[in-house]
Amino acid sequence: MAGRPARPFTLVDAAMVSRRATSSLRSQMAREYFPSILALAELLLRSPEGAISRFGCAMYERAFVCFERYCKQEVVGSLVAHVGSSYESEVDAAMDVLVALAERHLDDVARFGVFVAGLLDFLDNWNLTQIKKLYSVLGALAYRDATNNCQMDNDIQMIIRKQLCNSSAKYKRMGVMGVTMVIKSVAYNKCGEKAISATSADSLKMIQTLLDLVRQTCQDVPDVFGLFLDELANIVHGGALAVAVVQKISENEQDKFIDSYMVDITPSEPKELPLAVQLRYGIEDEQSQDDEDAANIVLNILPLLCRKAKANGAGGASAATTDVAGSSLVELCAHFRLLQVCEKSVSQNLDQIDALLVCPLYMVHEETAGHFTDMASSEKQLLCSSLFYAANFFREVLNAFASLSDPDIRSKVFQRLKDAVTIQNQLESLLPDVPQFVPPIVHFDCDNNDKMAPLTAKSGGAERPKKSQKSGKKRKRKGKEAAADAENANLSDGSHDSSDTSVSNASTLSKETKDLKQDSATKPAVFLGDRLKHYLRELDMDVFALLSYRLATDAATSQASETCLRAVDLLWLVDDLASKLDRALIAAAGKRHAFLRTTNATKKLFGFSHLCSIPPASVVEQAVELLPALCSHLEAINAHFQDIIARNDGIADGPGMNTVESATLSAALQRVVQALASLISWNGFVAADHRSLLKKALTALTARLQVPGATQPSTMKELIRQAFRYLKAFAESIPNLHCAVALVKLLVAVGNRTEDSGFLRVDLDAVSRGFLQRAWYSADGEVEKGQKFNDAVRLLLQSVSWFLMWFSLSTDKIKRLTIYVLPNFFLNPDKKNSPEVKIKWIKDLNFLDVIVYRDVTFSAV
């Protein structure tokens, strides 16, 4: 304004001017070395070391920001060359840089949009994630750039329409990725705006046209349309769309969901179906009885399933194996997820759809399901398909309602947790009897849905008798079949190997008690492992708020109380939590890329799509909030085993240790400890910004000590000491060797949080030596042995610094091992317990123990 005096020039203004001038001067000085900087960034980005590759990406981004237009063009050209490479890791890294530049420096990148648009020629060689990133950049350039690039807009829409109208599902998936990214860019929610302005009617019309186009071209391809619903839900959940667009989507999808899946309850169940129908899994209370909508609707699973199988005219067996049990049912969970995230975004609650939390399901009659072994093959597969749809629907219900704080809602959510666990356990017991069954698709963001193998089939084909394996050569299968089986076998390779042992032990005991185990002579052994998770919907981090419920370690108490977690419920939750933390939090910076591989078959892990969209720091924050609940469960399990040991007069492997309840609790204990180890081992704690999170986590552990009159530790060293002391106390009642190894790894992770960890070595040595002295037995009473047992012993030995020093500091000790111990074990077994052979603080050695001790000794030397 003319009448207002000019603001005086302050020291702050002088500092800002000086900083800008200094930055400009530095850029001018570095301009001479730009070719070298670009060459170095190119080399670093291709490194198989993750940290080095990320540093190369940062160099590209800074070079684009700091230098003039010609250099910016060179940077974009170099990134485009990287994207055109045939190496997947290089493509991912370069695409990440382009996405970051488009988000933060859109106007500058828009000048070189023609270079980025040329990447559309490489879509055939990319996976869906890479295609999604490219369309994200192109959508931002076409619709969010101030210059309003009409030519790029027309080109993108033309390519998307061609892809959606193509008869191949591969190209339809590409088109779906393009549509979702275009919608995100057109309805971009800038700075938290609550609605699109009145002048954006054309944008709303364009979005509606794209939604109708996808529905018209992909409605008959359920896995493609499910991909669209999931991707659209992810965009809404991320807050990237303006509320006006979300409200429009919510209005359309709510009516379509009800028309597709819900029916009114009639006095008599649907007839003319191959299996008897029953209303199951309904939740009744006073509120639902007063609400007519909640009391009169049912999810129509089994009738839709049978109707589609009949329409295919293929019979139950082929209908189930081709996974077309019902096009609408395949999209059920994705449709519900889109509906609930829209409701939360628009109204901040789920009052409009809370009837779906309590509504019953049309399922196979309970009495019919009880005669599973007598059913025909087609009926078995229909039953298993209905159970998968019910289990996945309940998982999405948990995702939707678990974050709500209303007490009445939380009690219903807790009941849905029990329903989901019960159905999953039922599936684990039934699936071995249906060897050719392929569950319905639930993860639509993979590139090989059409190659999914039967769940219980082994990757190497059917098991052959030992005699036939020795007598002749195996016939090689054709390339495509072998490749498909190999891909699906690789999908089962998880990043937490130790979980397979704990969970399988508990499930094996459960099957024995239910008399579901068949004669091993007539049926080959089937190990599902983590492969069942590939056909179950992903749980959100909000679901783990259910861990706040108290654990009932006694089976009778858990059945009598409706608000206590059962052992199987706890295992179900902590197994998924441990898997997520292991996946999201990198413990070491040295995870290499499979840089020379061009396929992503081994890289893709199912069930982590939502998790990958959350920054690791946010995952850590949520995990730290769960620490009090996890510690409470650790203490409850510890008290359970201590009580058993006390009743057995101090015998650790006495009666009560090998029951189903104890096996389940030991598996849960192992997964809780592994989850804590993944959290404490996160390499992000070395950053100054995240040190407060580490301190908060250690404080949560030390607070459980409950020392009368003690003050809260003030230094990090004291926090680590107290946390180590708290966790070490659980070593006294560890039920099996796998839990012992997990606890030692956790103690090592806590000790590594301080540079001066020497004061913890004595305690760690004592814990490891105690485990080495103990005799470990399996569930059937046999002494533990095998490769996994040897690996566990090797890790325990490596954690005992005294043992390593005992051998490495004296050649006399090595001489004793090589001259006395090993020859006596090989040649004179009767002398293995003689004074010159026996090591006092280690349990009685056998032949395999000596081999392991020898390997660890010479590796230390």
Tab-separated table of C-alpha atoms in Angstrom, residues 318 390 475 538 545 556 619 660 743:
chain	number	residue	atom	x	y	z
A	318	SER	CA	-13.011	-76.575	-12.977
A	390	ALA	CA	-15.681	-64.891	4.346
A	475	ARG	CA	10.767	-86.567	-16.419
A	538	GLU	CA	-3.561	-57.426	3.907
A	545	ALA	CA	-4.796	-51.951	18.363
A	556	ALA	CA	-11.354	-72.220	30.025
A	619	VAL	CA	5.644	-47.745	11.008
A	660	VAL	CA	-1.825	-77.359	22.104
A	743	LEU	CA	15.627	-63.850	22.476
